[in-house]
Short mmCIF file of C-alpha atoms in Angstrom, two decimals:
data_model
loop_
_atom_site.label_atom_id
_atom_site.label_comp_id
_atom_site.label_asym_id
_atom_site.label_seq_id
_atom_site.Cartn_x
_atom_site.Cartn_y
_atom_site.Cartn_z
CA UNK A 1 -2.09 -10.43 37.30
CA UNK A 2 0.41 -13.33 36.73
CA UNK A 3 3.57 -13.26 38.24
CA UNK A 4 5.38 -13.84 35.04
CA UNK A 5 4.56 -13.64 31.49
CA UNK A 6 6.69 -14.86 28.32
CA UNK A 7 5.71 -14.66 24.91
CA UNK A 8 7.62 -16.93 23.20
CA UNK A 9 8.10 -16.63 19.28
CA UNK A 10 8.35 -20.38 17.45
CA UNK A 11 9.06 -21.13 14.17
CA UNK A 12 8.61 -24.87 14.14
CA UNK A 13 12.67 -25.51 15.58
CA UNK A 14 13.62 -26.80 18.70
CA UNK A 15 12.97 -24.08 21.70
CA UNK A 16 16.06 -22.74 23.51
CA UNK A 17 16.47 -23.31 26.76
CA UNK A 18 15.08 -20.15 27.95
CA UNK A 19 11.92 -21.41 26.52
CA UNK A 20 12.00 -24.81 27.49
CA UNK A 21 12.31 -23.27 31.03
CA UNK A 22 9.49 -20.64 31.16
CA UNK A 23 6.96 -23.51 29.46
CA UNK A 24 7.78 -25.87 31.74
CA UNK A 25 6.93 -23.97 34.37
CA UNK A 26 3.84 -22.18 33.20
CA UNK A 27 0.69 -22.32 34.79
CA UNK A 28 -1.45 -20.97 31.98
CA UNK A 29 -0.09 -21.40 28.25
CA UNK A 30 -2.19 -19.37 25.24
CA UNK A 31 -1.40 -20.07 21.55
CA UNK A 32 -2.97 -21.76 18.06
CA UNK A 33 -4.20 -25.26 18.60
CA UNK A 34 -1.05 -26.75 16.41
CA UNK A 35 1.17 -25.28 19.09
CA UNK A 36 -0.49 -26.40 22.16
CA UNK A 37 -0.57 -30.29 20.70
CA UNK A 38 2.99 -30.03 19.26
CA UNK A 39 4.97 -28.14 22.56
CA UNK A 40 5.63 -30.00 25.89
CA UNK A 41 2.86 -27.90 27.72
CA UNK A 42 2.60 -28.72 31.66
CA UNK A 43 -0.43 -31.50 32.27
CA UNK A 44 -1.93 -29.04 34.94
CA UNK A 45 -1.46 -26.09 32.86
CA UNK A 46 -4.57 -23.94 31.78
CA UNK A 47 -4.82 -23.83 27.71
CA UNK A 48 -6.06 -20.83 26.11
CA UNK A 49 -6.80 -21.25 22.36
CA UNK A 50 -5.54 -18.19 20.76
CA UNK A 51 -8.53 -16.55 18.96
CA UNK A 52 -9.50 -13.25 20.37
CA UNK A 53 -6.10 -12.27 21.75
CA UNK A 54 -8.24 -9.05 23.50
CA UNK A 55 -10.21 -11.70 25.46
CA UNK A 56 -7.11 -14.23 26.36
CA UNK A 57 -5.01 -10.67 27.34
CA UNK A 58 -7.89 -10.16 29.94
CA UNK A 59 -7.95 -14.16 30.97
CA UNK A 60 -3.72 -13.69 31.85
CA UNK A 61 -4.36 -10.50 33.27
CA UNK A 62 -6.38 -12.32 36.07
CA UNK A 63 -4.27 -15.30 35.88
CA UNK A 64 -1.85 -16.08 39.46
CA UNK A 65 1.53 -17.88 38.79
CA UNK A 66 3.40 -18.05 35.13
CA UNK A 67 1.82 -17.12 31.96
CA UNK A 68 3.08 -18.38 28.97
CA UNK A 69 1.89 -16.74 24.96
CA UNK A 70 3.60 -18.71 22.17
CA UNK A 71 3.22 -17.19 18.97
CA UNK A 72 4.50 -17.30 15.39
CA UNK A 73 8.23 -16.66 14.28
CA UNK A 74 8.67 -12.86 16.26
CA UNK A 75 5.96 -11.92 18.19
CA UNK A 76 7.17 -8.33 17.92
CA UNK A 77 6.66 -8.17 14.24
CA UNK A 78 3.11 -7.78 13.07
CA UNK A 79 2.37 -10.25 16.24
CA UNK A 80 0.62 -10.42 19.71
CA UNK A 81 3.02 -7.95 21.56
CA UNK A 82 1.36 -5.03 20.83
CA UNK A 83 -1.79 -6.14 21.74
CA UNK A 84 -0.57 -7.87 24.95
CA UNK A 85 0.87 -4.20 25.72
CA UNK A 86 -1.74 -1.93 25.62
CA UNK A 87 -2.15 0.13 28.90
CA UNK A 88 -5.44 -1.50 30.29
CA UNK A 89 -4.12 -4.82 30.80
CA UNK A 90 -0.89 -3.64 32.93
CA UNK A 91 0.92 -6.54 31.50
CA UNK A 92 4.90 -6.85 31.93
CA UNK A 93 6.47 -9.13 29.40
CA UNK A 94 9.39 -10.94 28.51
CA UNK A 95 9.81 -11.81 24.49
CA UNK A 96 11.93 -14.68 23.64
CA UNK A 97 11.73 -14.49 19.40
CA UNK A 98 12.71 -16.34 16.61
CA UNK A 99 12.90 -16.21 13.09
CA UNK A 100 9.90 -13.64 11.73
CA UNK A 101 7.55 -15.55 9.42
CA UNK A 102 8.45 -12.93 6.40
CA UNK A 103 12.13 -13.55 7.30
CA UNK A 104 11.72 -17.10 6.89
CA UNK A 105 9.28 -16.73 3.57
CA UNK A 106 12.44 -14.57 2.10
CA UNK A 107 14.79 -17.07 3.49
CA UNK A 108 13.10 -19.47 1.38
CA UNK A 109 13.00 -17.84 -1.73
CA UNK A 110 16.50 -16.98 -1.30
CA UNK A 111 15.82 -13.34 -1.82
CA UNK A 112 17.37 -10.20 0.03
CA UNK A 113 14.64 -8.63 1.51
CA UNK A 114 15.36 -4.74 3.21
CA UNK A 115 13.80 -3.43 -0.03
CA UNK A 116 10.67 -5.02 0.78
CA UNK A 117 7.28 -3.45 2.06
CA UNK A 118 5.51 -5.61 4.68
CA UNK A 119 1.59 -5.39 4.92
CA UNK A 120 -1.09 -7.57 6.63
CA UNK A 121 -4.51 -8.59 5.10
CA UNK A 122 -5.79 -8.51 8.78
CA UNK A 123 -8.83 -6.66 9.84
CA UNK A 124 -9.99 -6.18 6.61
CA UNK A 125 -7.19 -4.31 4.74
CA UNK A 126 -6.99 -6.81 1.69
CA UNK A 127 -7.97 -3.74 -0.83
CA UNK A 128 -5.12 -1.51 0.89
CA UNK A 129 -3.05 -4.80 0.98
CA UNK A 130 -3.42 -5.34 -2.71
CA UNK A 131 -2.84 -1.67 -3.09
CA UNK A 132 0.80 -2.07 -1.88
CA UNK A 133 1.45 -5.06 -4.44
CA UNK A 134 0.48 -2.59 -7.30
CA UNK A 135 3.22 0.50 -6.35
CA UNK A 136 5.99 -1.80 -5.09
CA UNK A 137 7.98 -4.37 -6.98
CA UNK A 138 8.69 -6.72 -3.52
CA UNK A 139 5.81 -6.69 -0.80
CA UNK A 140 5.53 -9.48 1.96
CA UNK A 141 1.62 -10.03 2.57
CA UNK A 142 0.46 -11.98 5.77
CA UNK A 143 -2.25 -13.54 5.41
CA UNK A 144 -5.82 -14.14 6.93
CA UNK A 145 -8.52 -16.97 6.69
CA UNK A 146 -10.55 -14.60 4.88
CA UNK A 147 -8.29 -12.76 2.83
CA UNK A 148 -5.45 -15.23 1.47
CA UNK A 149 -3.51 -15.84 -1.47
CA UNK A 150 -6.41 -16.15 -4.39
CA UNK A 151 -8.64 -13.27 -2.70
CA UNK A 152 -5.12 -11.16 -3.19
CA UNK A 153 -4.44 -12.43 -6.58
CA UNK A 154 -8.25 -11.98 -7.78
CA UNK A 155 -7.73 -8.40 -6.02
CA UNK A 156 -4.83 -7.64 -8.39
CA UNK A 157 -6.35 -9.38 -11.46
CA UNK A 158 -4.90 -7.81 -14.52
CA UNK A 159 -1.50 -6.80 -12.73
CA UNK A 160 1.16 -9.44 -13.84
CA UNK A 161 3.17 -10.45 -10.61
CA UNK A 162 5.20 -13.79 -8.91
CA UNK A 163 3.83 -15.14 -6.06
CA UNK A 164 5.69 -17.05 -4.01
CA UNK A 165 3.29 -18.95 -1.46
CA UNK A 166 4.67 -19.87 1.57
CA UNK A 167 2.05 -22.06 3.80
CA UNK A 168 2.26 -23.41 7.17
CA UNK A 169 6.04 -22.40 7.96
CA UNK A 170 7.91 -23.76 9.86
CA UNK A 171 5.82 -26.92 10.12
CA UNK A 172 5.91 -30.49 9.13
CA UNK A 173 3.69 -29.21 6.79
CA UNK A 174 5.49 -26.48 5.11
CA UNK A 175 5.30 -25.85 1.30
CA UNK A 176 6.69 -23.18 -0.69
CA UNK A 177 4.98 -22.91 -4.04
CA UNK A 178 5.60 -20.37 -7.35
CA UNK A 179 3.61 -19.15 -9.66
CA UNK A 180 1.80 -16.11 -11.10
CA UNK A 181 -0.45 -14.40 -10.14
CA UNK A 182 -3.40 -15.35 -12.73
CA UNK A 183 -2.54 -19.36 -11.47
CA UNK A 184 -3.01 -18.33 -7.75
CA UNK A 185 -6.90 -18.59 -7.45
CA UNK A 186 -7.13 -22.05 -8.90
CA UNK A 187 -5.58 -23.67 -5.84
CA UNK A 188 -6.32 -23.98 -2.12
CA UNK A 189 -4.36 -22.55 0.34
CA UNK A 190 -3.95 -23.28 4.00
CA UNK A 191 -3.87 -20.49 6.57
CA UNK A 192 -1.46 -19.34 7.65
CA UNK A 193 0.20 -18.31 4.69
CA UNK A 194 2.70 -15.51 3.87
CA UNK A 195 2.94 -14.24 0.13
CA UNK A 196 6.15 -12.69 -1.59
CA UNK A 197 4.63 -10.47 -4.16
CA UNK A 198 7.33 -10.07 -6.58
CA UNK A 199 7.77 -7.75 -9.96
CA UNK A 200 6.93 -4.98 -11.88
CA UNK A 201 8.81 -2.38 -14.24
CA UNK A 202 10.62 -0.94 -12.24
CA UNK A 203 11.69 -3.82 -10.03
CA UNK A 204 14.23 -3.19 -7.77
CA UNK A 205 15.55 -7.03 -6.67
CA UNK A 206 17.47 -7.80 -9.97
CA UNK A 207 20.74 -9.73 -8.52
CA UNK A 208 23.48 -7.79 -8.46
CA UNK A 209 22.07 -4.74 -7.49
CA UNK A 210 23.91 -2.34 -4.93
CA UNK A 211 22.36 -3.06 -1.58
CA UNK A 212 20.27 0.26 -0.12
CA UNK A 213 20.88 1.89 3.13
CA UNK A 214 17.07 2.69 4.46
CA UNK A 215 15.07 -0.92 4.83
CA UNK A 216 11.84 -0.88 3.39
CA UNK A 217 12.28 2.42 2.08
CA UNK A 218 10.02 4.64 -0.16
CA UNK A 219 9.92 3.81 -4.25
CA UNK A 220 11.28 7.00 -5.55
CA UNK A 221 13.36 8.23 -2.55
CA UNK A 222 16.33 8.76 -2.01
CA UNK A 223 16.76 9.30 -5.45
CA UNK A 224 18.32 11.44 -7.96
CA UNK A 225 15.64 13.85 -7.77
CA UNK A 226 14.68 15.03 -4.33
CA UNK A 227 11.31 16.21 -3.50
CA UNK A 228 8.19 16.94 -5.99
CA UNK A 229 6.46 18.95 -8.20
CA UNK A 230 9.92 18.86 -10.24
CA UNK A 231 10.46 21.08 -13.33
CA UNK A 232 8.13 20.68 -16.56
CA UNK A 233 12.08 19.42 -18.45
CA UNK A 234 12.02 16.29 -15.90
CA UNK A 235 9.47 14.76 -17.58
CA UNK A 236 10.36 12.83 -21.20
CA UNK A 237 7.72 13.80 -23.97
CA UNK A 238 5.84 16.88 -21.94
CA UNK A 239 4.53 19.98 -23.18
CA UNK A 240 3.86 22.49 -20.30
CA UNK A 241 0.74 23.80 -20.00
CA UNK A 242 -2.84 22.66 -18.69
CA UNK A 243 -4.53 20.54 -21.10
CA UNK A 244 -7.37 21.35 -23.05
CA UNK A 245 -9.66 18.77 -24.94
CA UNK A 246 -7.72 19.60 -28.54
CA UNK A 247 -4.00 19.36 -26.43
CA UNK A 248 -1.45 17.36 -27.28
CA UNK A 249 0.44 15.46 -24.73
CA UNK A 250 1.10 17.83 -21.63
CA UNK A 251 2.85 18.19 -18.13
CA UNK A 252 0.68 20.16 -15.69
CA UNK A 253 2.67 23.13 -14.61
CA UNK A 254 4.83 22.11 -11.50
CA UNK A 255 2.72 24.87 -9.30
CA UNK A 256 -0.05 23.30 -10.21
CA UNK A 257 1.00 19.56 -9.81
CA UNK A 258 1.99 20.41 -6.51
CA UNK A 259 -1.65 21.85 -5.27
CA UNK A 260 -3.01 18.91 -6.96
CA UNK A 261 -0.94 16.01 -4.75
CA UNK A 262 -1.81 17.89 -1.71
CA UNK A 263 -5.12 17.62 -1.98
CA UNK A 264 -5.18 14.29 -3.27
CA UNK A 265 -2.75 13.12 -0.43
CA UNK A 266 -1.54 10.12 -1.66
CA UNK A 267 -0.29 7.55 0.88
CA UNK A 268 0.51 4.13 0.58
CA UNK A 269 -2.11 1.84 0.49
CA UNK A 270 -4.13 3.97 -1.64
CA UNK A 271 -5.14 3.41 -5.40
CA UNK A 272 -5.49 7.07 -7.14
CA UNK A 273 -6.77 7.21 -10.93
CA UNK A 274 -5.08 10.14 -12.97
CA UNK A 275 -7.86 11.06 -16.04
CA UNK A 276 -6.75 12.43 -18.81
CA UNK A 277 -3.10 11.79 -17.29
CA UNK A 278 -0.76 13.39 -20.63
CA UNK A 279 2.51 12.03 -20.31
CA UNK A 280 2.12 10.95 -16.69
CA UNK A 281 3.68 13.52 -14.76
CA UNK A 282 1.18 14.17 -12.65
CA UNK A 283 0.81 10.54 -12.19
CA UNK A 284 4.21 9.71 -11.30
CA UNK A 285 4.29 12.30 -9.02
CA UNK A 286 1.75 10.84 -6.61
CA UNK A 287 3.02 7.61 -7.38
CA UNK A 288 6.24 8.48 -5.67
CA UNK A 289 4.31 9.06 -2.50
CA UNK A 290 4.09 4.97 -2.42
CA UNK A 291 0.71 4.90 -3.63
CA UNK A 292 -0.91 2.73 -6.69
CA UNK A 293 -2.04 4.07 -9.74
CA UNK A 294 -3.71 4.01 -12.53
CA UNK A 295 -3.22 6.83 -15.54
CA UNK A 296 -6.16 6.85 -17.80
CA UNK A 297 -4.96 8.38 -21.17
CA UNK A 298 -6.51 8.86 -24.94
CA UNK A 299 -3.30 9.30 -26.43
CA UNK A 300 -1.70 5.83 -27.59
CA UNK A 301 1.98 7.90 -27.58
CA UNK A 302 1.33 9.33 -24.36
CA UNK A 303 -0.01 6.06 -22.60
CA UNK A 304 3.93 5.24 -23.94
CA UNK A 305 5.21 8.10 -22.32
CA UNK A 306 3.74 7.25 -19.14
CA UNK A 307 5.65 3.94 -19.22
CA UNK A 308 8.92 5.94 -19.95
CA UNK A 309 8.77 8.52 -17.04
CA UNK A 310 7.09 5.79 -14.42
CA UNK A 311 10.64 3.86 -15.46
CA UNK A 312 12.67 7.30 -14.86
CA UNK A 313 11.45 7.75 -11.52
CA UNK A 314 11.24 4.06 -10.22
CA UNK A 315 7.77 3.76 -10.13
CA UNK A 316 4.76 1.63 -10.79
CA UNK A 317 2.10 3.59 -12.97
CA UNK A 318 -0.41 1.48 -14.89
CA UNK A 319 -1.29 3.42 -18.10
CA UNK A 320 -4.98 2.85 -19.29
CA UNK A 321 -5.72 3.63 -22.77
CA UNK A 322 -8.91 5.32 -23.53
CA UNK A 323 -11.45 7.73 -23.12
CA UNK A 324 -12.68 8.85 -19.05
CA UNK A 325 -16.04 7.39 -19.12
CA UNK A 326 -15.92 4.11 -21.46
CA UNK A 327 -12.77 2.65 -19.47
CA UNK A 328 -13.29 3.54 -15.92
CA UNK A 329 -16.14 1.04 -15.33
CA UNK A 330 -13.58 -1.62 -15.10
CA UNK A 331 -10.77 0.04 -12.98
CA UNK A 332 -10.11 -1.16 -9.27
CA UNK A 333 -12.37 1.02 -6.77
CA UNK A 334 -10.44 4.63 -5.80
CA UNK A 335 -9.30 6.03 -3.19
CA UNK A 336 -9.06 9.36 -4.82
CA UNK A 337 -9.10 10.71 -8.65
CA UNK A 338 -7.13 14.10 -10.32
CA UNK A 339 -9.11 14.62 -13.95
CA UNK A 340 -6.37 16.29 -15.47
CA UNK A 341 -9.07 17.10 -18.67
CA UNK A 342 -12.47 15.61 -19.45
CA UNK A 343 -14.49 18.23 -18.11
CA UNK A 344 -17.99 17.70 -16.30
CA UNK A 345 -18.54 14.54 -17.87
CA UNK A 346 -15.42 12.79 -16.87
CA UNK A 347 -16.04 14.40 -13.30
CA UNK A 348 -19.53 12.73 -12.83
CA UNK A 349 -18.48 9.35 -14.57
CA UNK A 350 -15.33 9.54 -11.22
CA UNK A 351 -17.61 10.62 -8.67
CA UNK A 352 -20.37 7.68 -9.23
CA UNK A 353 -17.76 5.29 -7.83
CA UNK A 354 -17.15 7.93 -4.34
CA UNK A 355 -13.78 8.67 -4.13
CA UNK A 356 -12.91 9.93 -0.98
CA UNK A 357 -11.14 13.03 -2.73
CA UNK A 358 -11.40 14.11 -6.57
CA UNK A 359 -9.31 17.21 -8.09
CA UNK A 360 -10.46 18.60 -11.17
CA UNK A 361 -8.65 21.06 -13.70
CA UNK A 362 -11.05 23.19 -15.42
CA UNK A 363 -10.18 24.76 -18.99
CA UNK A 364 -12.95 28.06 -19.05
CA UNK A 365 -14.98 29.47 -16.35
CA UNK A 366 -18.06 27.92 -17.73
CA UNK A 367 -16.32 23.99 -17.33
CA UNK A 368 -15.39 24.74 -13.79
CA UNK A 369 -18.92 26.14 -12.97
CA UNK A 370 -20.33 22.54 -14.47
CA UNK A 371 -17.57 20.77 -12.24
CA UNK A 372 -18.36 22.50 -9.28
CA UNK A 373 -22.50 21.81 -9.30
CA UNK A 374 -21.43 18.20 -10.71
CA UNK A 375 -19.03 17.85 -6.93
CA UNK A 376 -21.32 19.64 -5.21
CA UNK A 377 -24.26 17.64 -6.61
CA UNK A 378 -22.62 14.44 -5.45
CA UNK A 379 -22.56 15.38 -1.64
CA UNK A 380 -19.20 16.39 -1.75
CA UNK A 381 -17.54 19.35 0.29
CA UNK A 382 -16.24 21.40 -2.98
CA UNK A 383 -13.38 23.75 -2.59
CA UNK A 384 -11.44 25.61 -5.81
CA UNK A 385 -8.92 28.41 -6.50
CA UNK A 386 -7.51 30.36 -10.09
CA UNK A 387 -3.83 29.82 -9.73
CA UNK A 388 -1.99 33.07 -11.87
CA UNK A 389 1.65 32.36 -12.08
CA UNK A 390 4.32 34.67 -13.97
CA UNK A 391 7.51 32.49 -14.55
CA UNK A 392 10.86 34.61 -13.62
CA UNK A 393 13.07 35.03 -17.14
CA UNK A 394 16.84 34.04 -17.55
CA UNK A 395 19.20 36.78 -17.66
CA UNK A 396 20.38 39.60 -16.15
CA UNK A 397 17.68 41.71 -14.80
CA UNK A 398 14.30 41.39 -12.97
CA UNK A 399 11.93 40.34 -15.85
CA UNK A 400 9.36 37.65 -15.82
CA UNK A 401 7.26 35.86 -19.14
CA UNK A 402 4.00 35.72 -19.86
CA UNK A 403 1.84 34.31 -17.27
CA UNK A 404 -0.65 31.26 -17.00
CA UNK A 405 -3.76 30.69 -15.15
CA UNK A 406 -5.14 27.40 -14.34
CA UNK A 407 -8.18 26.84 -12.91
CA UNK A 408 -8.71 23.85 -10.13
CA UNK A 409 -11.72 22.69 -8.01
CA UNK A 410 -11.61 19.46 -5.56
CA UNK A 411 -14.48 17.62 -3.43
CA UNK A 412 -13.94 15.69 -0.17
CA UNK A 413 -16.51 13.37 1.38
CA UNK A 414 -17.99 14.22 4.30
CA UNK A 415 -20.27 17.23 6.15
#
């Protein structure tokens, strides 16, 4: 194993003099091409060309004398440290950073920035990636070869945001360009790039806003209104009750909005349709779980209601008018579904695009027999249960009102 190794970060400024010291006296040096022809490496130094950084953490691993890693901005930070630390290389290191690569981007856009979610397109995670621009208002997306500015704008296509391209930082070839998000796929971007993703409804970098206290933390939380599954009242517009196909605009009863997001298990990164979503309550719900979605609603004054309680709750819900079947075809693939009504037919339309997990609400016995071949049908495991709930009265006294019974079923892939 080498004697010493010392990832240094660089971010295109002059090194300090503890790095100037551990490169000059390196016997091996690893980093991007661009790094090794800019920095003073040692003539008689071994050059690695960071590609696999698996492979070049075995090659140091053997290495006798001083290893040097340079990397971008902090290596720390979405960089080769954790890789250079895993257990079966038995490396010791000693990290010199600089300025991260997202700091810089925000530096750059003169933007505050502990409000911000930070995701990486890297090892193919450009759908979750893209996921993350949809629910939050400020995301900072690094960037891959294969998955760089235009595939992430053509990924959110129909989902009006800023992007603020930042290529090549730190370099003599830096450039910082603005612009939305339809304009992004005309152009040609170098690698490597990192995107601000900026807007939304319910954006939360408008100047002059008091700064938070958690970096990076959840949409929704803290908030107002802790936890889930909140009262039928907290939700503008809402009738309570499970929806039938004649309904007008409901809320799902909180007992049953609160089965539903556990099954669905919204996380971020994860796009979730809600079908026949009512005023949205349902929909906001999992949406302030930090995932995307989308709220698929027949009711014009509903879809508006969505809009209203997404704001209320400091969310990003994207309300789809129509009916199930004739709109979903052109919807961004799912992670999982809740068809709120529809019946069968909305149920079979969801599962031909495989969610990994669907929950249904079924008005009669006969519709939740139809759901429950149609989830079953589709390969899916296919678990349901008859919630009966009696609401306790106001007043003095032990009395309670009439009670309600809603009936929900839910698939999962797999054996």
């Amino acid at each position: 194993m080498a004697d010493r190794i010392t990832v240094i970060g660089w971010d295109g400024t002059p090194l300090t003099e503890a790095a100037s010291s551990a490169l000059a006296g390196a016997t091996l040096v690893a980093g991007a091409p661009y790094q090794l022809a800019a920095l003073p490496v040692p003539p008689g130094a071994e050059r690695i060309a960071l590609g696999n950084i698996q492979l070049a953490a075995r090659r140091i691993a053997e290495q006798r004398g001083a290893a040097v890693v340079v990397a971008e901005g902090d290596p720390g930070f979405f960089g080769v440290v954790r890789t250079l630390r895993r257990p079966e290389y038995g490396l010791e290191l000693e990290v010199l950073p600089a300025v991260s690569s997202v700091a810089a981007a925000f530096a750059r856009a003169g933007m505050p920035w502990e409000d911000a979610q930070v995701v990486s397109t890297h090892g193919g995670r450009l759908r979750r990636a893209a996921n993350v621009c949809r629910a939050y208002p400020k995301v900072a997306v690094l960037t891959s070869a294969d998955a760089g500015p235009s595939e992430l704008a053509l990924m959110l296509r129909g989902v009006h945001r800023t992007f603020v391209v930042c290529e090549a930082l730190g370099t003599p070839e830096e450039d910082v360009t603005v612009l939305t998000s339809e304009r992004v796929p005309d152009r040609v971007w170098r690698d490597p790039a990192v995107v601000l993703v900026i807007g939304g409804g319910s954006s939360s970098h408008v100047a002059g806003e008091a700064a938070g206290w958690l970096a990076g933390r959840p949409i929704g939380f803290p908030g107002t209104d802790r936890g889930w599954a909140l009262p039928d009242e907290a939700y503008a517009g809402a009738e309570r009750g499970a929806p039938t196909a004649e309904s007008a605009p409901h809320a799902l009863p909180a007992h049953v909005r609160a089965l539903a997001v556990a099954r669905l298990g919204p996380v971020p990164g994860d796009l979730v349709w809600a079908v026949g979503a009512g005023t949205g309550a349902l929909a906001v719900e999992t949406a302030r779980f930090g995932a995307a979605v989308v709220a698929v609603e027949a009711d014009r004054s509903a879809c508006a209601q969505i809009a209203v309680n997404a704001r209320r709750y400091g969310v990003e819900v994207e309300p789809v008018h129509g009916v199930g079947p004739e709109v979903l075809g052109g919807l961004p693939e799912p992670d999982a579904v809740v068809v709120e009504s529809g019946g069968a037919e909305v149920v079979r339309a969801v599962l031909a695009r495989r969610p990994e997990r669907l929950v249904a609400v079924a008005h009669t016995l006969a519709e939740a027999e139809e759901i429950r071949e149609a989830i079953a049908g589709a390969g899916y495991r296919v678990d349901g249960t008859l919630l009966q709930s009696t609401p306790l009265m106001s007043g003095a006294g032990l009395s309670f009102g009439p009670g309600e019974q809603t009936l929900v079923l839910w698939g999962e892939q797999g054996s």
